[in-house]
Short mmCIF file of N, CA, C and O in Angstrom, two decimals:
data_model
loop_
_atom_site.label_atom_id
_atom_site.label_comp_id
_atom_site.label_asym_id
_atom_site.label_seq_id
_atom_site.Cartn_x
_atom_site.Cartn_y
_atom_site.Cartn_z
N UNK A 1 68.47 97.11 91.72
CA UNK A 1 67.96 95.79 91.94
C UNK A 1 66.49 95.78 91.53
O UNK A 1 65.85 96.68 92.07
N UNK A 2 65.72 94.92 90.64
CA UNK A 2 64.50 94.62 90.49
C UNK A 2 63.42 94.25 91.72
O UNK A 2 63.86 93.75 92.75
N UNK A 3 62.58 94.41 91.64
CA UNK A 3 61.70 94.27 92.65
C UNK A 3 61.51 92.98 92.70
O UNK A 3 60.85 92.82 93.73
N UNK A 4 61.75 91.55 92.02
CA UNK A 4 61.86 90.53 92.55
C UNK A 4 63.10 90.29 93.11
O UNK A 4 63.08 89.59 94.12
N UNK A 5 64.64 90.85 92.55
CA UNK A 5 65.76 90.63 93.49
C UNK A 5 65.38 91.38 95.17
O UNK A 5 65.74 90.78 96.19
N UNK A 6 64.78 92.48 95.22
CA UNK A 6 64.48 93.27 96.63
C UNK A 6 63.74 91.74 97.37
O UNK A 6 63.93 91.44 98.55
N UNK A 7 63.25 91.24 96.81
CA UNK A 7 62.58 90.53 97.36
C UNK A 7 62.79 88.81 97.91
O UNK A 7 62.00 87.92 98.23
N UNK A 8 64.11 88.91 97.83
CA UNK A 8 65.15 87.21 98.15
C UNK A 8 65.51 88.13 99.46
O UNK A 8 65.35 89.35 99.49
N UNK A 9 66.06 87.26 100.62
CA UNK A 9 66.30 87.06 101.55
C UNK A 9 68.06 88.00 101.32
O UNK A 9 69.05 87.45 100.83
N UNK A 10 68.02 89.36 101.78
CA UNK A 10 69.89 89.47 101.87
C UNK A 10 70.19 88.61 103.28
O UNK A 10 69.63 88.45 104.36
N UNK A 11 71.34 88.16 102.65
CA UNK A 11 72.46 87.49 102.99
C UNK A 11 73.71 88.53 104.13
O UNK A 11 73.98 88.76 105.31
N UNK A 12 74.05 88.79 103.00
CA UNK A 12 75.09 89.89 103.23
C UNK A 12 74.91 91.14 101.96
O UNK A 12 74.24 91.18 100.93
N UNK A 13 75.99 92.22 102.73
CA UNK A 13 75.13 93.38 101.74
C UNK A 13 76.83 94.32 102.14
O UNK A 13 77.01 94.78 103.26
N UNK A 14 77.79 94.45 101.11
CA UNK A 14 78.39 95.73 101.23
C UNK A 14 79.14 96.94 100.16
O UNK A 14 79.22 96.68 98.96
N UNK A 15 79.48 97.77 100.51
CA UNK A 15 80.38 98.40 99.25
C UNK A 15 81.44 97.82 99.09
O UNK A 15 82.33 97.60 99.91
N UNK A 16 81.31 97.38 97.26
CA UNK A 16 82.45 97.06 96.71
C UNK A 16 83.44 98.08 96.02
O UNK A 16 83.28 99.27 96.30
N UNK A 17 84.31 97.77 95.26
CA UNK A 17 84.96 98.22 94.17
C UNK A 17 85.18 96.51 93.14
O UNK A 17 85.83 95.50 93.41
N UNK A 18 84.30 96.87 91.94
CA UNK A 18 84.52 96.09 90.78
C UNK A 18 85.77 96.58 90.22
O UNK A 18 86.06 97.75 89.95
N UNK A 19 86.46 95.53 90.09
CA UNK A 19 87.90 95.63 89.19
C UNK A 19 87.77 94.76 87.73
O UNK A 19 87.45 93.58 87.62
N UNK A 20 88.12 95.74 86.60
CA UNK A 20 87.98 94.95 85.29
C UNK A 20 89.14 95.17 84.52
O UNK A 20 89.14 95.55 83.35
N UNK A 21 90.06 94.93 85.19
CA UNK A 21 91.29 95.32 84.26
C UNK A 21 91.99 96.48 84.80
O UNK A 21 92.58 96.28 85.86
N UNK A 22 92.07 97.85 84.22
CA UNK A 22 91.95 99.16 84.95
C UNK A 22 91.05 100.11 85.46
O UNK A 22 91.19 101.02 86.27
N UNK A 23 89.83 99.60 84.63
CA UNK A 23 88.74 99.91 84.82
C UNK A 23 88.00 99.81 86.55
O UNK A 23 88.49 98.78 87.02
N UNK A 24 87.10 100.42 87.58
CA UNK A 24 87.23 100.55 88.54
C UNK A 24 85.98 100.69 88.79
O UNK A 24 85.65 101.47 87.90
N UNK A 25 84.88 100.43 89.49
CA UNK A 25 83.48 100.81 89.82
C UNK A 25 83.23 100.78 90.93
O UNK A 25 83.47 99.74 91.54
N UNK A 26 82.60 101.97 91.67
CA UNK A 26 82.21 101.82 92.91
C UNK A 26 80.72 101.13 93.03
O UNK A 26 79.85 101.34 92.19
N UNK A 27 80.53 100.18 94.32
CA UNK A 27 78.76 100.08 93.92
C UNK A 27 78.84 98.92 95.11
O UNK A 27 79.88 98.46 95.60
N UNK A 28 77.57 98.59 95.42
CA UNK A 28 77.00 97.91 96.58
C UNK A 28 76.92 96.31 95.86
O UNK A 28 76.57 95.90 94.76
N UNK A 29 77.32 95.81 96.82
CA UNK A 29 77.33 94.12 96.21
C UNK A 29 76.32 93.49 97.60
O UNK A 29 76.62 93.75 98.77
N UNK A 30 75.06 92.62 97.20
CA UNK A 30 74.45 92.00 97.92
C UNK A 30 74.65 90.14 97.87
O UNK A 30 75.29 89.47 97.06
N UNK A 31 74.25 89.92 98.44
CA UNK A 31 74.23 88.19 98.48
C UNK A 31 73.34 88.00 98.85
O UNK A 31 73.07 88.33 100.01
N UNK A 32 72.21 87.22 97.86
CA UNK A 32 70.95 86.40 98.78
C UNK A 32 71.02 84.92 98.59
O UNK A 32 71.95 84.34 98.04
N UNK A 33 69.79 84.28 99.18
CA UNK A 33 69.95 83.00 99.12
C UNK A 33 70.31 82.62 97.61
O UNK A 33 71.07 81.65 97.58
N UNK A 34 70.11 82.92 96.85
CA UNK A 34 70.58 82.31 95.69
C UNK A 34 71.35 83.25 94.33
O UNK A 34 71.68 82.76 93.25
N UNK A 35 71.53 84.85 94.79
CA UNK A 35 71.75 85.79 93.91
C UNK A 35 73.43 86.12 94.50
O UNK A 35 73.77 85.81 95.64
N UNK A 36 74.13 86.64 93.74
CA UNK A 36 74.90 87.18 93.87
C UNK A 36 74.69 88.65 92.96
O UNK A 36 74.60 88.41 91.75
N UNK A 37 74.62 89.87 93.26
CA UNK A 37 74.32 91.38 92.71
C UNK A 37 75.24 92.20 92.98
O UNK A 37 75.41 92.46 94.16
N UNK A 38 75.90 92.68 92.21
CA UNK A 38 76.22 94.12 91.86
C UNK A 38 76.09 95.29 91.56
O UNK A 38 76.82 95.56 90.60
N UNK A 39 75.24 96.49 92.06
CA UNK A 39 75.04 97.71 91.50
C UNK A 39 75.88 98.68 91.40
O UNK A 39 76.08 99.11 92.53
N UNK A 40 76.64 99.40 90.43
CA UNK A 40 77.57 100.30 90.11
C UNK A 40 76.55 101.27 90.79
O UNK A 40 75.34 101.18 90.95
N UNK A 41 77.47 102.24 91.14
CA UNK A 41 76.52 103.98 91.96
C UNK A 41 76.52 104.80 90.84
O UNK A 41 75.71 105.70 90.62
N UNK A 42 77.91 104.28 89.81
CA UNK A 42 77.95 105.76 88.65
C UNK A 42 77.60 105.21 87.33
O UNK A 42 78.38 104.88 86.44
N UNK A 43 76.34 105.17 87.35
CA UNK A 43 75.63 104.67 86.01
C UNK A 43 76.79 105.12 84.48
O UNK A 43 77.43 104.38 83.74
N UNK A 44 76.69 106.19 84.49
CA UNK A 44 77.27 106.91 83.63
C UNK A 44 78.57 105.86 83.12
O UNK A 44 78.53 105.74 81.89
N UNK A 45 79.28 105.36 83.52
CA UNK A 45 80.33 104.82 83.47
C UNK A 45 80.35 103.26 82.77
O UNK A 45 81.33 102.68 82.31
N UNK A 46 79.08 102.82 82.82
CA UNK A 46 78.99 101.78 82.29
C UNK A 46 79.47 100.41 82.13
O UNK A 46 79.61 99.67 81.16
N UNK A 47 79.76 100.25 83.91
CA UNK A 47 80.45 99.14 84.51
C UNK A 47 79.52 98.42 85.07
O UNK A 47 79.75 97.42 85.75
N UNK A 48 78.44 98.87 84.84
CA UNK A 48 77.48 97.64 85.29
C UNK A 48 76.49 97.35 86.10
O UNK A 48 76.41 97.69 87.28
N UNK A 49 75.72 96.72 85.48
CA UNK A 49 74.39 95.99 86.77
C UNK A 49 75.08 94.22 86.64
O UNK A 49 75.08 93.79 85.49
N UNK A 50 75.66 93.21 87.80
CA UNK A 50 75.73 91.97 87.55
C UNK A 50 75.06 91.19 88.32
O UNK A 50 75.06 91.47 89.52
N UNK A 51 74.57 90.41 88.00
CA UNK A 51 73.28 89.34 88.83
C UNK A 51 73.88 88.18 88.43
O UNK A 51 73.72 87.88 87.25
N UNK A 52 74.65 87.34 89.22
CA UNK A 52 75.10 86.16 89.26
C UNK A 52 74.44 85.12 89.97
O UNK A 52 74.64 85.37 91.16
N UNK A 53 73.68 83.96 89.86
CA UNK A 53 72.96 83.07 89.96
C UNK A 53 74.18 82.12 90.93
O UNK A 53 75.30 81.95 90.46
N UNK A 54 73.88 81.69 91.99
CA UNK A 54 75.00 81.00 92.92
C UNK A 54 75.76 79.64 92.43
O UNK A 54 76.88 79.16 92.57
N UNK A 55 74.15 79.16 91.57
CA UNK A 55 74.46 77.83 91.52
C UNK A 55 75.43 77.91 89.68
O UNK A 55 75.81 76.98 88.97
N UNK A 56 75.52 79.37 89.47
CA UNK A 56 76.66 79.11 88.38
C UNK A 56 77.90 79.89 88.13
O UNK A 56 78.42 80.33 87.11
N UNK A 57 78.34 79.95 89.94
CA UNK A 57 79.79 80.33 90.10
C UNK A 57 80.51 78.58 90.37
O UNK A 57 80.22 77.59 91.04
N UNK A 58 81.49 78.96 89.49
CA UNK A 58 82.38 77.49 89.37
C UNK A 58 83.76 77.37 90.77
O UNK A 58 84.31 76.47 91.42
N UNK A 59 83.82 78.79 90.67
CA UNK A 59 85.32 79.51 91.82
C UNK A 59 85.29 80.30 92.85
O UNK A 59 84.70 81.38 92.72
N UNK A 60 85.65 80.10 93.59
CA UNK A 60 85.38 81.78 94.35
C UNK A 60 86.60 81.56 95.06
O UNK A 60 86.74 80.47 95.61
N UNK A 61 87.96 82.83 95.19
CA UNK A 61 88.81 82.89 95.29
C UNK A 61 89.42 84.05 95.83
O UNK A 61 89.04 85.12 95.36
N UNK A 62 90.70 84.08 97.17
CA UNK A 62 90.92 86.07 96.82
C UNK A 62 91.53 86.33 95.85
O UNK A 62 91.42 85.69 94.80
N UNK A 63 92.23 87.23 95.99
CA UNK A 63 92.76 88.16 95.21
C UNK A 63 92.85 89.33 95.49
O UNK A 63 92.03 89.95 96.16
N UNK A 64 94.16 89.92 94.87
CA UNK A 64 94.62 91.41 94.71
C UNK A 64 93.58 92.59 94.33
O UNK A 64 92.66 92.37 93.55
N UNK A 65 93.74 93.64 94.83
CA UNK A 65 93.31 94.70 94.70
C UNK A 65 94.78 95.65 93.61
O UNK A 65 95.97 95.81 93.88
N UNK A 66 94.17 95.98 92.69
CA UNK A 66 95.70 96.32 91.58
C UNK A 66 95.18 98.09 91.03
O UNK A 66 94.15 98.61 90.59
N UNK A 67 96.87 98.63 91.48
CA UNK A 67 96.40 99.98 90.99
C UNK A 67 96.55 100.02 89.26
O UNK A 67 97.18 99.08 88.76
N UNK A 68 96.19 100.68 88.69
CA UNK A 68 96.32 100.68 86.94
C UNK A 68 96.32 99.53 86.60
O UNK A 68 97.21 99.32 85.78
N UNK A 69 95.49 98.27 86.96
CA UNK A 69 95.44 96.44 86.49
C UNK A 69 96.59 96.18 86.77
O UNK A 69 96.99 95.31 86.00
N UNK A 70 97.68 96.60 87.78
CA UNK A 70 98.85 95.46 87.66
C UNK A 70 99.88 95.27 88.37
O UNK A 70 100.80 94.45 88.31
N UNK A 71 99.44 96.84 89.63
CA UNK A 71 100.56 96.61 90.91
C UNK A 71 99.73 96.28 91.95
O UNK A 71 98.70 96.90 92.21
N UNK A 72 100.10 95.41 92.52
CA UNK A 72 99.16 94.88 93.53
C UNK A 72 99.35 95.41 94.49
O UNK A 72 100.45 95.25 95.02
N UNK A 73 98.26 96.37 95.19
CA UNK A 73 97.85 97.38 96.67
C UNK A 73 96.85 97.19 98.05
O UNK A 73 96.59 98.00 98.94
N UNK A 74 96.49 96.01 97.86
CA UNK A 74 95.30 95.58 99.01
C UNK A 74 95.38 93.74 98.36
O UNK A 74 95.60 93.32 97.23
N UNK A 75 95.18 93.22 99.28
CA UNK A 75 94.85 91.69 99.45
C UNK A 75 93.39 91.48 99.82
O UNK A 75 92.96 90.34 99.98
N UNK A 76 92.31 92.95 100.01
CA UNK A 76 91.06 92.67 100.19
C UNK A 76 90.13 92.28 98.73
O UNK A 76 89.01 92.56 98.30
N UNK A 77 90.84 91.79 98.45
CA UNK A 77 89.28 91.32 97.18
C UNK A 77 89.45 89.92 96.84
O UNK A 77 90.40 89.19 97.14
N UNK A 78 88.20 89.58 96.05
CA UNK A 78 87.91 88.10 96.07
C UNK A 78 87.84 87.67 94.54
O UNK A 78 87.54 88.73 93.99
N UNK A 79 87.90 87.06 93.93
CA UNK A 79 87.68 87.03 92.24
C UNK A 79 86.56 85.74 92.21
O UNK A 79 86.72 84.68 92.79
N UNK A 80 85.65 86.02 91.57
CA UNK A 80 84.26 84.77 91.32
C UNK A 80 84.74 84.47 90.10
O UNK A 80 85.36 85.29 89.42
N UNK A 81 84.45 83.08 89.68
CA UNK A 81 84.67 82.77 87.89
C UNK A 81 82.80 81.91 88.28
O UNK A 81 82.08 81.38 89.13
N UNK A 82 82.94 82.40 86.81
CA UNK A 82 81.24 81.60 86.15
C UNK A 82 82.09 80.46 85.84
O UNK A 82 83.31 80.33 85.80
N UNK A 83 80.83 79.42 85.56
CA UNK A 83 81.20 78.18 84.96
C UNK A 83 81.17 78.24 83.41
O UNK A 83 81.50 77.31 82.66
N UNK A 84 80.64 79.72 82.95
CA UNK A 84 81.31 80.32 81.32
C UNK A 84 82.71 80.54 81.23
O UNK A 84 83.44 80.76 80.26
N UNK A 85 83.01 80.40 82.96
CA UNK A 85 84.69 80.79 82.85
C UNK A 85 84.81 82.23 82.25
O UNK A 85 85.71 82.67 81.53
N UNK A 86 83.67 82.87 82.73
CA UNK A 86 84.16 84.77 83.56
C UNK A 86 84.60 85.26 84.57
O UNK A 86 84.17 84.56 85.49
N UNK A 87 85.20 86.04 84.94
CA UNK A 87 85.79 86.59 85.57
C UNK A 87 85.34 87.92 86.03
O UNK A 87 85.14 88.87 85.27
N UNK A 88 85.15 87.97 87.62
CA UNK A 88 84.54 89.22 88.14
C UNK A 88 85.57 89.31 89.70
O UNK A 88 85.42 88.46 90.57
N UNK A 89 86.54 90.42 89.83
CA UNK A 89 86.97 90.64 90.84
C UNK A 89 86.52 91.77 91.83
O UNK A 89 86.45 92.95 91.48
N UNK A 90 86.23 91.35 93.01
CA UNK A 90 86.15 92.50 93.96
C UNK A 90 86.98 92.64 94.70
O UNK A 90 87.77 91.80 95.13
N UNK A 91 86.84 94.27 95.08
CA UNK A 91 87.55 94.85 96.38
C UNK A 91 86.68 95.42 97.38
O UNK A 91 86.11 96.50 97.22
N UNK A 92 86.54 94.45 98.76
CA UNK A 92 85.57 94.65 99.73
C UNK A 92 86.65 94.60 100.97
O UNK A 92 87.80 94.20 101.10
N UNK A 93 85.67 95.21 101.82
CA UNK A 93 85.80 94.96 103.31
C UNK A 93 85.38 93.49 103.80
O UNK A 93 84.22 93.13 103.64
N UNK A 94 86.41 92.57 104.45
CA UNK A 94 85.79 91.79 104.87
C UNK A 94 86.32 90.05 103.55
O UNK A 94 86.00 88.87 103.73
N UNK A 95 86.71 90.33 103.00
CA UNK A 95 86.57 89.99 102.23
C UNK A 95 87.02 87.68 102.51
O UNK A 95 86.70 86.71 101.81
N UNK A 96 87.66 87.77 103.55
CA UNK A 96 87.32 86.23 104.06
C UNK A 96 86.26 85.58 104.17
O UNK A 96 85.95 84.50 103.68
N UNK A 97 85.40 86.68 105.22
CA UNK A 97 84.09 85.96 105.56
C UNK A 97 83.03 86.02 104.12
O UNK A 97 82.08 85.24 104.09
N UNK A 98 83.27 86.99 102.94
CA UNK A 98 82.23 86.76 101.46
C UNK A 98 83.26 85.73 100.90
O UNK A 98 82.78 85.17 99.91
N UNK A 99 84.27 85.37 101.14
CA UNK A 99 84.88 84.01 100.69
C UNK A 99 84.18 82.76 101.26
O UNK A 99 83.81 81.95 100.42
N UNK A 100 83.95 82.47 102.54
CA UNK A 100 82.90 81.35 103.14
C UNK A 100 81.85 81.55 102.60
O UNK A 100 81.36 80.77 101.78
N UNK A 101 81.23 82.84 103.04
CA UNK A 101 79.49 82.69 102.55
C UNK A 101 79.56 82.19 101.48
O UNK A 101 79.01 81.11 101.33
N UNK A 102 80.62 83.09 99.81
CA UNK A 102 79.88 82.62 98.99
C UNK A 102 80.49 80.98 98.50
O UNK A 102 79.84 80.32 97.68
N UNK A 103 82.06 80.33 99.21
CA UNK A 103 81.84 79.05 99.37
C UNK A 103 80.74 77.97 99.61
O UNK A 103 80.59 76.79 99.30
N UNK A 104 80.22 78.68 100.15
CA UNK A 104 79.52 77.87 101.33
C UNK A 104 77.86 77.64 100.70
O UNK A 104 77.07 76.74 100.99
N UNK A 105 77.69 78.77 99.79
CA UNK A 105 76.52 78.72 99.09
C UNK A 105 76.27 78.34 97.76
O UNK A 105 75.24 78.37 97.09
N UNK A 106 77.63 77.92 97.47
CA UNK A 106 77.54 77.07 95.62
C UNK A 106 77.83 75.95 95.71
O UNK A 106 77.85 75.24 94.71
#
């Protein structure tokens, strides 16, 4: 996180798993007043830093947790779409109440 993201108000703050298909990333997802963040833990892997701006998620939805992209194994994750109409799914703990918050904040 940049030293101006350190510096917004967290919201909420936990470990995710980014899902991109089969692809899989472990990493800490924060929520501030107006950020949505993603930090991958295993750089190496190249799944990502994502900084999503609140006011340009169009969706926020659950969703499956899928082993190899396509058998579905957990009902804990949530899928965000941009209003580019991207697609970013997580697998969290909790994952109702980051369905309100981040309802509740776009």
């Amino acid at each position: 996180m940049t030293a101006a993201q350190s510096k917004l108000t967290q919201l909420k703050r936990c470990y995710a798993t980014l899902q991109l298909g089969v692809a899989k990333a472990d990493g800490r997802l924060t929520l501030t007043d107006n950020l949505l963040h993603f930090e991958a833990l295993n750089k190496q892997l190249n799944l990502g830093s994502y900084a999503i701006k609140l006011n340009n998620i169009s969706r926020v939805e659950k969703c499956s947790g899928k082993a190899g992209g396509l058998i579905p194994i957990t009902t804990a994750g949530i899928k965000i779409t941009t209003k580019e109409n991207h697609h970013l799914e997580f697998i969290l703990a909790e994952p109702d109440e980051w369905l309100n918050c981040l309802q509740a904040s776009h």
